[in-house]
PDB file of C-alpha atoms in Angstrom:
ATOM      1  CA  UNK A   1     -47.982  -3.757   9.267  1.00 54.00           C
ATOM      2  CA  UNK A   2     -45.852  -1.106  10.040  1.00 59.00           C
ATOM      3  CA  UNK A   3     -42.031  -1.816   9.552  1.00 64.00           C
ATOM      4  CA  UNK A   4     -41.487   1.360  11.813  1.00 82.00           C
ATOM      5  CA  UNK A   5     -42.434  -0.153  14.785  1.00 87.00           C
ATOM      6  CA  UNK A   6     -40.293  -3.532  14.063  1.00 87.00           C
ATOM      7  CA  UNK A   7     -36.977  -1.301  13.362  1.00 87.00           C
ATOM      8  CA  UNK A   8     -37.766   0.626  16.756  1.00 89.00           C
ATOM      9  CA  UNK A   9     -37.876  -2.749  18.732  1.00 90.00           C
ATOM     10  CA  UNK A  10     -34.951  -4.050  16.974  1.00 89.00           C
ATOM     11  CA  UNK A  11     -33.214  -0.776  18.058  1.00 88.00           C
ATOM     12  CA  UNK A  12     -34.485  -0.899  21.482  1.00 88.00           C
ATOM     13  CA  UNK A  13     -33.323  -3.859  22.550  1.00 88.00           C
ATOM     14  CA  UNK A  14     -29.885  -3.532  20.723  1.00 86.00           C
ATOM     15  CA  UNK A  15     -29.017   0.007  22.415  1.00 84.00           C
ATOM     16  CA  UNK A  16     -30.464  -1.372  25.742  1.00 84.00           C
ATOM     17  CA  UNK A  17     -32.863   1.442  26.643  1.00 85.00           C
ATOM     18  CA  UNK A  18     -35.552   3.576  25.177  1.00 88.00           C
ATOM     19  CA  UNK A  19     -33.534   6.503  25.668  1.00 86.00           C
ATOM     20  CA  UNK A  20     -30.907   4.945  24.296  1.00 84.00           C
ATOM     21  CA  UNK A  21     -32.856   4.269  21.351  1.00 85.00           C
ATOM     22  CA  UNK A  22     -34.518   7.370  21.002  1.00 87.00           C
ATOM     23  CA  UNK A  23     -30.955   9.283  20.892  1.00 85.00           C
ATOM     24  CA  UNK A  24     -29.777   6.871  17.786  1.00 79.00           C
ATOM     25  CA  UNK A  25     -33.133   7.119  16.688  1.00 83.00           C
ATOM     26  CA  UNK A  26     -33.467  11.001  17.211  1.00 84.00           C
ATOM     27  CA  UNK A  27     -36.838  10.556  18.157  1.00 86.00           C
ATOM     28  CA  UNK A  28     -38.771  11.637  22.105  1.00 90.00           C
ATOM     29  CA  UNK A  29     -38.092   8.360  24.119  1.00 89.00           C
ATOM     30  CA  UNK A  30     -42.354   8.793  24.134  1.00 90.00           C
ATOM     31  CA  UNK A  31     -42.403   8.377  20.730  1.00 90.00           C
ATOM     32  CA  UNK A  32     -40.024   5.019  21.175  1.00 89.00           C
ATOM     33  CA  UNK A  33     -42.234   3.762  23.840  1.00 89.00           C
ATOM     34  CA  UNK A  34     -45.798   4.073  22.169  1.00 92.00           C
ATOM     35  CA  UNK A  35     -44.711   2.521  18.724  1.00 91.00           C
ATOM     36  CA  UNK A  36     -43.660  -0.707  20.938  1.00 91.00           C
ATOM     37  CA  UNK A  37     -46.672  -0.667  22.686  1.00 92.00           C
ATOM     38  CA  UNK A  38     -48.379  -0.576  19.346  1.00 91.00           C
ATOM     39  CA  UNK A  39     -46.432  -3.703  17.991  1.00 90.00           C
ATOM     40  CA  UNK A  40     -46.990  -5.264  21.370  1.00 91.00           C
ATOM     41  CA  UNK A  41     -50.885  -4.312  20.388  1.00 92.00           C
ATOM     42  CA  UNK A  42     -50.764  -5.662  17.077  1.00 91.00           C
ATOM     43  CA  UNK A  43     -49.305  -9.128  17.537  1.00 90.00           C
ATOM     44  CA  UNK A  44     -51.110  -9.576  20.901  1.00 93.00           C
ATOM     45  CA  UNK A  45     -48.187 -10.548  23.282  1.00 92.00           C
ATOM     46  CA  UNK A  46     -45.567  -8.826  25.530  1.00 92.00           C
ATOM     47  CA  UNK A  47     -42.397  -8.780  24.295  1.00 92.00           C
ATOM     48  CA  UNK A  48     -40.365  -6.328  26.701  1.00 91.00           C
ATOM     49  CA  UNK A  49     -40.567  -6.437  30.350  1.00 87.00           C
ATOM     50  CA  UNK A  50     -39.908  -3.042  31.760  1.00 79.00           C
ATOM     51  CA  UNK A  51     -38.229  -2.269  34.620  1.00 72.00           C
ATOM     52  CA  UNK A  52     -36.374   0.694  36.528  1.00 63.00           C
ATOM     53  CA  UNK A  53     -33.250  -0.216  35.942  1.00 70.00           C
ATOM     54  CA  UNK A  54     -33.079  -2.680  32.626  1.00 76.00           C
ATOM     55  CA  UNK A  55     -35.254  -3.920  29.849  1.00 83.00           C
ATOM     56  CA  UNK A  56     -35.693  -7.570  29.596  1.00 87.00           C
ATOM     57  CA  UNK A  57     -36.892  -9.565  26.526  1.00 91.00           C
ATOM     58  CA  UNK A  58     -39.999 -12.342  27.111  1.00 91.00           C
ATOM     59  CA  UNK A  59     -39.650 -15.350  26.063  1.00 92.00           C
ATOM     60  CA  UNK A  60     -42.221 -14.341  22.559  1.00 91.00           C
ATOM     61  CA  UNK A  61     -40.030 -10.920  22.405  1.00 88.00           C
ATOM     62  CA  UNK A  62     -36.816 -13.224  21.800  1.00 91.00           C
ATOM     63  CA  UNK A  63     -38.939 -14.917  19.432  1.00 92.00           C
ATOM     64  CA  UNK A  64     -39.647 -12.148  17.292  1.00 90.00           C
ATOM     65  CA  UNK A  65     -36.358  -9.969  18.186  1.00 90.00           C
ATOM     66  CA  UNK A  66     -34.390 -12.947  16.555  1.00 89.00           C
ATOM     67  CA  UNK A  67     -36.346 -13.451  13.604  1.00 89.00           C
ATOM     68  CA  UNK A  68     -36.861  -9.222  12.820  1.00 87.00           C
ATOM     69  CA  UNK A  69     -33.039  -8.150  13.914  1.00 86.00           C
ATOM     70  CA  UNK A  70     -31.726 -10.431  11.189  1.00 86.00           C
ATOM     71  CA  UNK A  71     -34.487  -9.257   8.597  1.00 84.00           C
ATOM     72  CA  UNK A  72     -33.965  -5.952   9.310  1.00 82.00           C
ATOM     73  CA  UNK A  73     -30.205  -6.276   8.884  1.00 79.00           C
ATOM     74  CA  UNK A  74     -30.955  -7.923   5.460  1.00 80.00           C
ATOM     75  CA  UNK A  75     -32.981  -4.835   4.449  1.00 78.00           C
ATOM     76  CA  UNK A  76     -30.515  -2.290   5.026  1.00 73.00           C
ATOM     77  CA  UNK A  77     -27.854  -4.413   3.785  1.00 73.00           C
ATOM     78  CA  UNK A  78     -29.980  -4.233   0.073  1.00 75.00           C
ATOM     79  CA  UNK A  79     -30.223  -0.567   0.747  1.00 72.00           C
ATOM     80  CA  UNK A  80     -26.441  -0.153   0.710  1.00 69.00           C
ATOM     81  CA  UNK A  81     -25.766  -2.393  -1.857  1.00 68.00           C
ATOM     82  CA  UNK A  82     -27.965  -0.646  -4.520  1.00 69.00           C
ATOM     83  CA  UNK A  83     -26.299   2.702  -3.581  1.00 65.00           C
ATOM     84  CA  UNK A  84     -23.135   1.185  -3.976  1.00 62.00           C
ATOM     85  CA  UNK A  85     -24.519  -0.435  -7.396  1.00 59.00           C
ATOM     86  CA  UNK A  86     -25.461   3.333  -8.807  1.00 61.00           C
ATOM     87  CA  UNK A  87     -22.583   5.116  -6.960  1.00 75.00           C
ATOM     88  CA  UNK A  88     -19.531   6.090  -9.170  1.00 83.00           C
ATOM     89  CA  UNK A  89     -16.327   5.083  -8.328  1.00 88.00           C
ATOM     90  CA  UNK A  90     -14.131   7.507  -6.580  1.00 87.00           C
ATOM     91  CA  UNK A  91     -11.484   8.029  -3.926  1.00 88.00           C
ATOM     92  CA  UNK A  92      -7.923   6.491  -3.112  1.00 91.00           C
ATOM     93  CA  UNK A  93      -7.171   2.785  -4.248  1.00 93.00           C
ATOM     94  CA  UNK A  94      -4.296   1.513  -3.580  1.00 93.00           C
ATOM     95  CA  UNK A  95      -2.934  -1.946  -5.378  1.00 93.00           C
ATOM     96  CA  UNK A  96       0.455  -3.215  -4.958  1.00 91.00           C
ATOM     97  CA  UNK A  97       1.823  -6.068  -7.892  1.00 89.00           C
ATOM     98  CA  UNK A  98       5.320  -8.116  -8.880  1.00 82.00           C
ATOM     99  CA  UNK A  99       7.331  -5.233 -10.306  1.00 74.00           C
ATOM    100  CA  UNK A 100       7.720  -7.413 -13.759  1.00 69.00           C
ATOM    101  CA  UNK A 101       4.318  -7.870 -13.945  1.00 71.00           C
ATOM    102  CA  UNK A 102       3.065  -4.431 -13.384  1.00 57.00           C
ATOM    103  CA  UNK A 103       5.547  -2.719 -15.871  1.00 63.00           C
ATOM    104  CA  UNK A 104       4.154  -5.154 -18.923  1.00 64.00           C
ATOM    105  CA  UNK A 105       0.397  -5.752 -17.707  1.00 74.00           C
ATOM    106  CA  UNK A 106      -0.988  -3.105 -15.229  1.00 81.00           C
ATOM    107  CA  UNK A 107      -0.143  -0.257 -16.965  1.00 82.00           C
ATOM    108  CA  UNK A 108      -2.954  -0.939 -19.808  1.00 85.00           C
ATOM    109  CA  UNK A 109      -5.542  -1.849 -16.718  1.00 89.00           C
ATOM    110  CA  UNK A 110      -4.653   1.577 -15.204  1.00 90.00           C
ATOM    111  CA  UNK A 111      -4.871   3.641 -18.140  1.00 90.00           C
ATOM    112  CA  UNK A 112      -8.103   1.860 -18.788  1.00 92.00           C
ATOM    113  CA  UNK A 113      -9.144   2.950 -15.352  1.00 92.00           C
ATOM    114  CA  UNK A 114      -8.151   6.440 -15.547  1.00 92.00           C
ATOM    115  CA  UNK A 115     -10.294   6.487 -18.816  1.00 92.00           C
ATOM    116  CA  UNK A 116     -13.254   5.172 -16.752  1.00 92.00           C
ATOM    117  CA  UNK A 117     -13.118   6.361 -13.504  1.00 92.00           C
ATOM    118  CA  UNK A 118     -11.646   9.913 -13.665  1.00 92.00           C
ATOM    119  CA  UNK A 119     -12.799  10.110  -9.608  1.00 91.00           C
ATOM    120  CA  UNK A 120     -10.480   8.074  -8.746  1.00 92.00           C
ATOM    121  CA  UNK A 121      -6.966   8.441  -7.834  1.00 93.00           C
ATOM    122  CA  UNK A 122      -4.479   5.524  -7.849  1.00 93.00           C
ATOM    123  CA  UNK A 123      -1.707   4.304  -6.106  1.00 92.00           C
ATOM    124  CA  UNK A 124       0.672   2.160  -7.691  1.00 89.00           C
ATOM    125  CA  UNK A 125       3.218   0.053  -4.835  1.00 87.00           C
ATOM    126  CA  UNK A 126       5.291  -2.341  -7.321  1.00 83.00           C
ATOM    127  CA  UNK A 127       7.435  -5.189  -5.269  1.00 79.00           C
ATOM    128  CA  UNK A 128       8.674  -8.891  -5.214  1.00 72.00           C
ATOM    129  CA  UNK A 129       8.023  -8.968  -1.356  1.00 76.00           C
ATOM    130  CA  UNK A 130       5.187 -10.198   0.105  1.00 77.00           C
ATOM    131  CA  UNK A 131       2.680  -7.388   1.379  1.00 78.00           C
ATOM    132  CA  UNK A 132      -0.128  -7.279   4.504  1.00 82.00           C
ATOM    133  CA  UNK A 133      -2.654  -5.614   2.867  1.00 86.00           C
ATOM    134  CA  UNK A 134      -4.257  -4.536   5.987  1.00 80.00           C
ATOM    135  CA  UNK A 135      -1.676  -3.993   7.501  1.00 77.00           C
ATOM    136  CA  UNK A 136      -0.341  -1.548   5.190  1.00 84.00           C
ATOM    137  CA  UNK A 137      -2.968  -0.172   4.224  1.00 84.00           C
ATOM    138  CA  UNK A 138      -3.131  -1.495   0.633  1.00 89.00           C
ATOM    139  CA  UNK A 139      -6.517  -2.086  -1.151  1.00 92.00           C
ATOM    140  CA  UNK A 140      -6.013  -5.059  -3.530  1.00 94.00           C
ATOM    141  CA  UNK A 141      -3.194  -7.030  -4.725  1.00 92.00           C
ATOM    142  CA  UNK A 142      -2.087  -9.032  -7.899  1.00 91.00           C
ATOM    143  CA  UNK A 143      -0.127 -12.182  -7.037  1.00 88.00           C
ATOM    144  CA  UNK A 144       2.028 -15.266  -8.642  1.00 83.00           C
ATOM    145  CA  UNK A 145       2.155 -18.571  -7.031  1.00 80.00           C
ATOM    146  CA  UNK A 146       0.573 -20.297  -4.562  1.00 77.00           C
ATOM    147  CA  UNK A 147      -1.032 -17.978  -1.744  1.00 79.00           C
ATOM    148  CA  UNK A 148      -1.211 -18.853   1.873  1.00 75.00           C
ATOM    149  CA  UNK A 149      -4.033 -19.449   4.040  1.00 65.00           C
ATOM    150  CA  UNK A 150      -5.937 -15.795   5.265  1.00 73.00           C
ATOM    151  CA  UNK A 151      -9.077 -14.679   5.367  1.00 78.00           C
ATOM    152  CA  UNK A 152      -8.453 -12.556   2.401  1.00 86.00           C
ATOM    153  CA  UNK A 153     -10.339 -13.593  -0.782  1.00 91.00           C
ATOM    154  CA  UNK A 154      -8.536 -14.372  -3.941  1.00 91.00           C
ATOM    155  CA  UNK A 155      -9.919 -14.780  -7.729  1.00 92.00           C
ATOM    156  CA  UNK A 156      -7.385 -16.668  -9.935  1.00 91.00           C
ATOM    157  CA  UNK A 157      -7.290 -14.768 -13.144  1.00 90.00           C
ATOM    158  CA  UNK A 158      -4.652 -16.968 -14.958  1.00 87.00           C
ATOM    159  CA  UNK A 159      -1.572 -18.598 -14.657  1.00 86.00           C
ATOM    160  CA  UNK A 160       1.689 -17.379 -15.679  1.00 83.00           C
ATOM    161  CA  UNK A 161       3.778 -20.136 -17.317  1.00 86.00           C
ATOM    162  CA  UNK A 162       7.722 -19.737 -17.527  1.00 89.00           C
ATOM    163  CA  UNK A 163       9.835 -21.181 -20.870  1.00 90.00           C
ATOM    164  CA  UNK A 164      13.231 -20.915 -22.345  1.00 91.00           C
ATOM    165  CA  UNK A 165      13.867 -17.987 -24.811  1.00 92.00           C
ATOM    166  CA  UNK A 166      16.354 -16.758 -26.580  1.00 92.00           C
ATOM    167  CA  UNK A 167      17.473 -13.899 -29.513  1.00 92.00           C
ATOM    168  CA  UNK A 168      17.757 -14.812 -33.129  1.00 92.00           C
ATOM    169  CA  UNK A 169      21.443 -13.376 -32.901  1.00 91.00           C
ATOM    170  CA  UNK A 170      22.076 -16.044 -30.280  1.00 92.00           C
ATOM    171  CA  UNK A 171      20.553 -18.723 -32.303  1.00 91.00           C
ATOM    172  CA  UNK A 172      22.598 -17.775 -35.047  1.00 91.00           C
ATOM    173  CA  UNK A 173      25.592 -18.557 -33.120  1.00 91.00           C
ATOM    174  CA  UNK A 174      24.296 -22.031 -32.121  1.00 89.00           C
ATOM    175  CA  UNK A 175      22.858 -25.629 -33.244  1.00 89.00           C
ATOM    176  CA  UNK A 176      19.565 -25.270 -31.526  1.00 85.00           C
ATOM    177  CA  UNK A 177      19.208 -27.367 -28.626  1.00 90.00           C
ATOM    178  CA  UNK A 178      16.238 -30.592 -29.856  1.00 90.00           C
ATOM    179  CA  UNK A 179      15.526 -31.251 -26.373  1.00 91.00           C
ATOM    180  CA  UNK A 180      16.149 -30.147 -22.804  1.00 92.00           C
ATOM    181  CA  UNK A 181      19.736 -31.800 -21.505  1.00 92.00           C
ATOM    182  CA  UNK A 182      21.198 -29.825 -24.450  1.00 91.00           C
ATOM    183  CA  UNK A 183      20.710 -26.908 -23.046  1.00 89.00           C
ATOM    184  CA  UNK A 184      23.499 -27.641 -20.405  1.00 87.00           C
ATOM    185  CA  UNK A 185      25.949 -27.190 -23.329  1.00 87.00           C
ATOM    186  CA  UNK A 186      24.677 -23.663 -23.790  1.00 88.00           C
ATOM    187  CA  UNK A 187      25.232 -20.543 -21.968  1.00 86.00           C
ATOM    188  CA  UNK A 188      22.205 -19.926 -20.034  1.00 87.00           C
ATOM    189  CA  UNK A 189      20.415 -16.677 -17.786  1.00 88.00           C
ATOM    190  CA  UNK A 190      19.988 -18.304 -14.565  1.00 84.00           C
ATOM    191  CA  UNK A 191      16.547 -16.559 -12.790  1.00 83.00           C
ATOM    192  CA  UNK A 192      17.399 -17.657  -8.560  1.00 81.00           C
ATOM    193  CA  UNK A 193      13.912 -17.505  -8.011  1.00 78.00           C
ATOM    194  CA  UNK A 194      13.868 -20.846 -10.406  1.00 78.00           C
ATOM    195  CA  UNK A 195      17.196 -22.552  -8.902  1.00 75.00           C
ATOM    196  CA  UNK A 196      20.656 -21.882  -9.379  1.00 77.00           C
ATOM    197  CA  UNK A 197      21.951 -25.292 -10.257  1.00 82.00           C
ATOM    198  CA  UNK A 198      19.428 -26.427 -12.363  1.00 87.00           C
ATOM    199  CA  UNK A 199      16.210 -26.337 -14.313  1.00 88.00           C
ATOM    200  CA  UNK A 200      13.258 -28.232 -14.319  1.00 90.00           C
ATOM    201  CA  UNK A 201      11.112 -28.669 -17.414  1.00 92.00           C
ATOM    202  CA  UNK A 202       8.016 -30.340 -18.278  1.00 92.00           C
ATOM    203  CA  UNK A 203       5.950 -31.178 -21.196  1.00 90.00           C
ATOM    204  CA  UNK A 204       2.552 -33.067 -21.338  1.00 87.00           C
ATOM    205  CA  UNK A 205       3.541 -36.241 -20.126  1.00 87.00           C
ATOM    206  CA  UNK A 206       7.443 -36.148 -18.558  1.00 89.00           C
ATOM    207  CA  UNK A 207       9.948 -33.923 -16.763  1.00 91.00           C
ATOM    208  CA  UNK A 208      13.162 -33.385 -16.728  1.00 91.00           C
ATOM    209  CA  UNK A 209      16.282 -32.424 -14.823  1.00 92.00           C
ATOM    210  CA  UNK A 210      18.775 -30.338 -16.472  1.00 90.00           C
ATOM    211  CA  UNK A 211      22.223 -29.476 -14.537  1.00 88.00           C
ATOM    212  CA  UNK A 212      23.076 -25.769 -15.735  1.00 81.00           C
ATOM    213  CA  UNK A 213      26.391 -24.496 -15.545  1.00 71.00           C
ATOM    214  CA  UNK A 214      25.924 -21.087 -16.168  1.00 64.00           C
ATOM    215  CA  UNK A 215      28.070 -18.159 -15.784  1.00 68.00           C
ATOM    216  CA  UNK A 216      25.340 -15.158 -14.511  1.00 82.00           C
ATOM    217  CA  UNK A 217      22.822 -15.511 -12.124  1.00 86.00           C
ATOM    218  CA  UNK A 218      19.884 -13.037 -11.496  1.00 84.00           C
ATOM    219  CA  UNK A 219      17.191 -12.096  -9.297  1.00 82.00           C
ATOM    220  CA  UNK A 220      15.460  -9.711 -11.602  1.00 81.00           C
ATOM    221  CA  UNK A 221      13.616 -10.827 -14.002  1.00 81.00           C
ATOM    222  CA  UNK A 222      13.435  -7.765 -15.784  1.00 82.00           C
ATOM    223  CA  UNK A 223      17.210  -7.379 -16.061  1.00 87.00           C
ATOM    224  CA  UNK A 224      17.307 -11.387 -17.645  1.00 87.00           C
ATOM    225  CA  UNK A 225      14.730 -10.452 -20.140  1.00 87.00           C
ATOM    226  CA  UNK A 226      17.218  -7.128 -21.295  1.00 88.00           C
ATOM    227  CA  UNK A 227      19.779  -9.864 -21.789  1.00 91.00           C
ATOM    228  CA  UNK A 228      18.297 -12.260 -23.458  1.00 91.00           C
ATOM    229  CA  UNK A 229      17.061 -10.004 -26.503  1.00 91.00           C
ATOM    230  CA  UNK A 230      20.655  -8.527 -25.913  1.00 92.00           C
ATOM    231  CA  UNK A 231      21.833 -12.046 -27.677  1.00 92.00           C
ATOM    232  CA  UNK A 232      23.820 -12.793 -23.918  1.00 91.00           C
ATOM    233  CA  UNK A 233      22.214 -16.502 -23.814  1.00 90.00           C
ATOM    234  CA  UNK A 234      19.342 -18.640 -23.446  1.00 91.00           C
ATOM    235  CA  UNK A 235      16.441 -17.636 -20.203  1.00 90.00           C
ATOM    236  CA  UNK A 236      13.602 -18.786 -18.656  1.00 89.00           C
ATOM    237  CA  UNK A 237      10.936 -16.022 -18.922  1.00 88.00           C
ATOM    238  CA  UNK A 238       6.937 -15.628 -18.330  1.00 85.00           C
ATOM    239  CA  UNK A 239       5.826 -16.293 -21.353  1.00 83.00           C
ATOM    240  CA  UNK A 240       3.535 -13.005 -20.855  1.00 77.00           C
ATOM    241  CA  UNK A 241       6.402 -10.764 -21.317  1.00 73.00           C
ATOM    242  CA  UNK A 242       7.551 -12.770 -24.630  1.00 67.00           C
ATOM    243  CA  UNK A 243       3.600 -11.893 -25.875  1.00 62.00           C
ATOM    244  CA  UNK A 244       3.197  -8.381 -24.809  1.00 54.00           C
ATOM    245  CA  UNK A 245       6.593  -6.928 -25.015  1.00 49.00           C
ATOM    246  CA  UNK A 246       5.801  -5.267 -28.251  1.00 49.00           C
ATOM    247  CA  UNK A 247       9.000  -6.156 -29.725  1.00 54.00           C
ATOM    248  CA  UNK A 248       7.691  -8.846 -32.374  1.00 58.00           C
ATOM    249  CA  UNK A 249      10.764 -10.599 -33.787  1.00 74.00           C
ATOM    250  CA  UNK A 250      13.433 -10.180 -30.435  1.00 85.00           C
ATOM    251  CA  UNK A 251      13.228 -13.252 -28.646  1.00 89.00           C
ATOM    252  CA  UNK A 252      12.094 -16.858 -30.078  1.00 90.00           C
ATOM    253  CA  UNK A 253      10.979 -19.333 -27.662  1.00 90.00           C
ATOM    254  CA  UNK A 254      12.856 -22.743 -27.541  1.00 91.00           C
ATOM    255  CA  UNK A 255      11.936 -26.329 -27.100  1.00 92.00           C
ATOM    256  CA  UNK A 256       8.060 -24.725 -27.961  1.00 89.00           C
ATOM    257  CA  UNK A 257       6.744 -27.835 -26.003  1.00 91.00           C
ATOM    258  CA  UNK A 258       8.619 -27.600 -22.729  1.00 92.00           C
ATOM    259  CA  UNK A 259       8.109 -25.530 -20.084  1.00 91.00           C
ATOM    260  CA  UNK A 260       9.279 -24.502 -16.547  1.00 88.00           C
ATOM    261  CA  UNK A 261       6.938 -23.790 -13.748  1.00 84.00           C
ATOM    262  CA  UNK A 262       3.442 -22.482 -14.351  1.00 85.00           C
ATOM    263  CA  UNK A 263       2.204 -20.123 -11.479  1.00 84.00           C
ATOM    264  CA  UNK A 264      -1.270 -19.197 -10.729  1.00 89.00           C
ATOM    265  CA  UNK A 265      -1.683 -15.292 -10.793  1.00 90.00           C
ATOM    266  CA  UNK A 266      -4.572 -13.744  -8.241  1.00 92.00           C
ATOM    267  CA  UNK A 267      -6.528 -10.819  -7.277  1.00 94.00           C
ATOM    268  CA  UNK A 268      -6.552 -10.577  -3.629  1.00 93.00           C
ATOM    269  CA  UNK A 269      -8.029  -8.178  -1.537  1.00 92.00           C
ATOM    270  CA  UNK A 270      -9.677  -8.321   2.020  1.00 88.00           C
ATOM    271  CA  UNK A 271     -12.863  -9.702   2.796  1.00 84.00           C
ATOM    272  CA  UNK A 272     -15.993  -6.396   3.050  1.00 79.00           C
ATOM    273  CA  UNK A 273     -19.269  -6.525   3.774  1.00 71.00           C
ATOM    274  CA  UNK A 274     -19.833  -4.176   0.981  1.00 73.00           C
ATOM    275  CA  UNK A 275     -17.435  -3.305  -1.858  1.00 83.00           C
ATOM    276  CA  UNK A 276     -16.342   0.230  -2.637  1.00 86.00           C
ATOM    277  CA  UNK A 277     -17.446   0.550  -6.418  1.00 89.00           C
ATOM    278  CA  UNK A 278     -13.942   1.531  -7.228  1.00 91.00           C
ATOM    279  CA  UNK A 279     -12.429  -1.588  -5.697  1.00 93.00           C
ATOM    280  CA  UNK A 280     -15.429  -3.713  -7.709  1.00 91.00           C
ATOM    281  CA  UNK A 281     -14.617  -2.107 -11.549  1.00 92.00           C
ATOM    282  CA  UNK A 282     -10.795  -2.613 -11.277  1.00 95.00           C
ATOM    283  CA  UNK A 283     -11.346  -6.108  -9.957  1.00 94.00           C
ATOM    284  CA  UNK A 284     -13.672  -6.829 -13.022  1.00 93.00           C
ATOM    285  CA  UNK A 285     -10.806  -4.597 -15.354  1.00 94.00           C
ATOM    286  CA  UNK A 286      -8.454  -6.440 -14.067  1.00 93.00           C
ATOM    287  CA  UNK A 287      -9.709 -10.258 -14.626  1.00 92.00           C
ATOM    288  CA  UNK A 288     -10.483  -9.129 -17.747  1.00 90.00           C
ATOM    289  CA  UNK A 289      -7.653  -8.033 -18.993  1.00 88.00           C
ATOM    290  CA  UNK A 290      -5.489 -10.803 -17.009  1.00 88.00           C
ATOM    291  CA  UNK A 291      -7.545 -13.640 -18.447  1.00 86.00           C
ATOM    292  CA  UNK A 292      -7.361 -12.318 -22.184  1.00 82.00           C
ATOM    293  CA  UNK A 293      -3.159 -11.190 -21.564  1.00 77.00           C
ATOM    294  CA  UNK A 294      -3.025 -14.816 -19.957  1.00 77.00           C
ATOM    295  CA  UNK A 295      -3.987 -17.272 -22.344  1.00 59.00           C
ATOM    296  CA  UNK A 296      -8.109 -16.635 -21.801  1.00 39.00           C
ATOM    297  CA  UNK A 297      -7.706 -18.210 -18.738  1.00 35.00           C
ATOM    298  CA  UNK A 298     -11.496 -19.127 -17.455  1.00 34.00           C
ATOM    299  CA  UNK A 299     -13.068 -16.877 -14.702  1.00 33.00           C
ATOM    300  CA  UNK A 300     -12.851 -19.261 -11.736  1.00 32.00           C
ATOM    301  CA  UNK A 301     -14.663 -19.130  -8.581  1.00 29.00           C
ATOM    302  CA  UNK A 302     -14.319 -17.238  -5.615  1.00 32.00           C
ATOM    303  CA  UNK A 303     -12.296 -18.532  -3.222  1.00 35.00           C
ATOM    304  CA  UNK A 304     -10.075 -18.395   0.421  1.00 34.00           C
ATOM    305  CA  UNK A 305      -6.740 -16.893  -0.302  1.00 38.00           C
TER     306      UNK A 305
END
């Protein structure tokens, strides 16, 4: 059996002509013509009806053309994927993340991957908005909360859950709230994103309501977390930053077994054929580290973001 002759074929009838083939090919359009004749030879049937002006495909050369077009696709796509496999990373990425979450988590995962892949150069785009990644031209993304439909795939990595905090100065200045309506008597960091009139906690089996009447409201959750250690009141915060600020001993969480909203954190990137090996190691550097700075978070499947 000679594969040759089956690749020519498929080529054949996909460019239309034998000269068309034998230009892709770079081959004489002789050359095209006798190895079909041979496979015609060797499996004892016509599968190409010639003509002057167009090629046409019997009813056995369908047959086979269906069958060996789809093998030979499979072939080449195992070809590229073991160069990929061996190939070391290198070129642009691009990955865009929630400006609180890149200054506290991505910057280990890119040193990491500087360490690693020296042939690659990276491009950092740090935002609250939400970004097209085609559209802009953008590689991969990190995410919180729930994504909308696309064709775009998306690996949950771990979920980042939100709780009150607080200084030790500020505690010293207070009775310490024993369960969540006290903390309406307390001045409180208001994050918009989480609603400006009140909060809602939650703790294994209940929630609760609490009306807040405080005095400062942000969008930046960056800016609340600076206040908070600053002793200027009581915040909801991603419990990541409270972990992995490296500032053991600033804030103290309150009410331990209440929390706000928990939201799922993603890698999302769009859907290839084959994956550039540096998009593949910072995906697996990046669930990695996610999962373990997230609570060891299980790998979950792939799924539709």
């Amino acid at each position: 059996m000679d594969f040759n002759e089956t690749a020519v074929f498929v080529k054949v009838v996909e460019s239309g002509s034998f000269s068309a083939a034998a230009r892709l090919i770079g081959s004489p359009t002789s050359t095209i013509s006798t190895r079909v004749a041979r496979l015609e030879k060797r499996l004892g049937v016509t599968l190409l009806q010639r003509t002057t002006r167009k090629l046409q495909l019997t009813e056995a050369g369908e047959i086979y053309f269906k069958h060996a077009a789809k093998g030979l696709h499979h072939i080449l796509d195992a070809e590229s994927a073991v160069v990929e496999s061996v190939a070391e990373p290198a070129g642009r990425l691009c990955i865009t993340a929630p400006a609180d979450l890149g200054d506290h988590i991505l910057s280990e995962i890119i040193s990491t991957m500087r360490q690693h892949c020296p042939k690659v150069t990276l491009e950092l785009v740090l935002m609250n908005r939400y970004v097209d990644l085609i559209a802009e031209g953008i590689d991969v993304a990190i995410r919180t909360g729930s994504l909308a439909d696309s064709t775009l795939v998306a690996k949950k990595v771990g979920t980042a859950c939100w709780a009150p905090f607080a200084s030790p100065a500020f505690l010293e200045t207070i009775d310490p709230p024993e369960n969540p309506q006290d903390l309406r008597h307390y001045s409180c960091l208001q994050f918009s994103a989480l609603g400006k009139a009140s909060w809602t906690l939650y703790n294994q089996s209940n929630s609760v309501t609490v009306p807040m009447p405080g005095t400062v409201v942000v969008n930046d959750v960056g800016l609340m977390h600076a206040m908070a250690i600053a002793g200027e009141g009581i915040a909801l915060l991603p419990t990541y930053l409270y972990e992995n600020t490296g500032q053991a001993g600033k804030l103290v969480r309150i009410l331990p077994e209440w929390h706000a909203k928990a939201d799922p954190i993603h890698i999302v990137y769009p859907r290839q054929q084959f994956m550039p090996p540096k998009l593949r190691y910072f995906i697996d550097l990046a669930s990695e580290l996610l999962e373990k700075r997230l609570g060891g978070i299980s790998r979950s499947s792939m799924a539709e973001g």
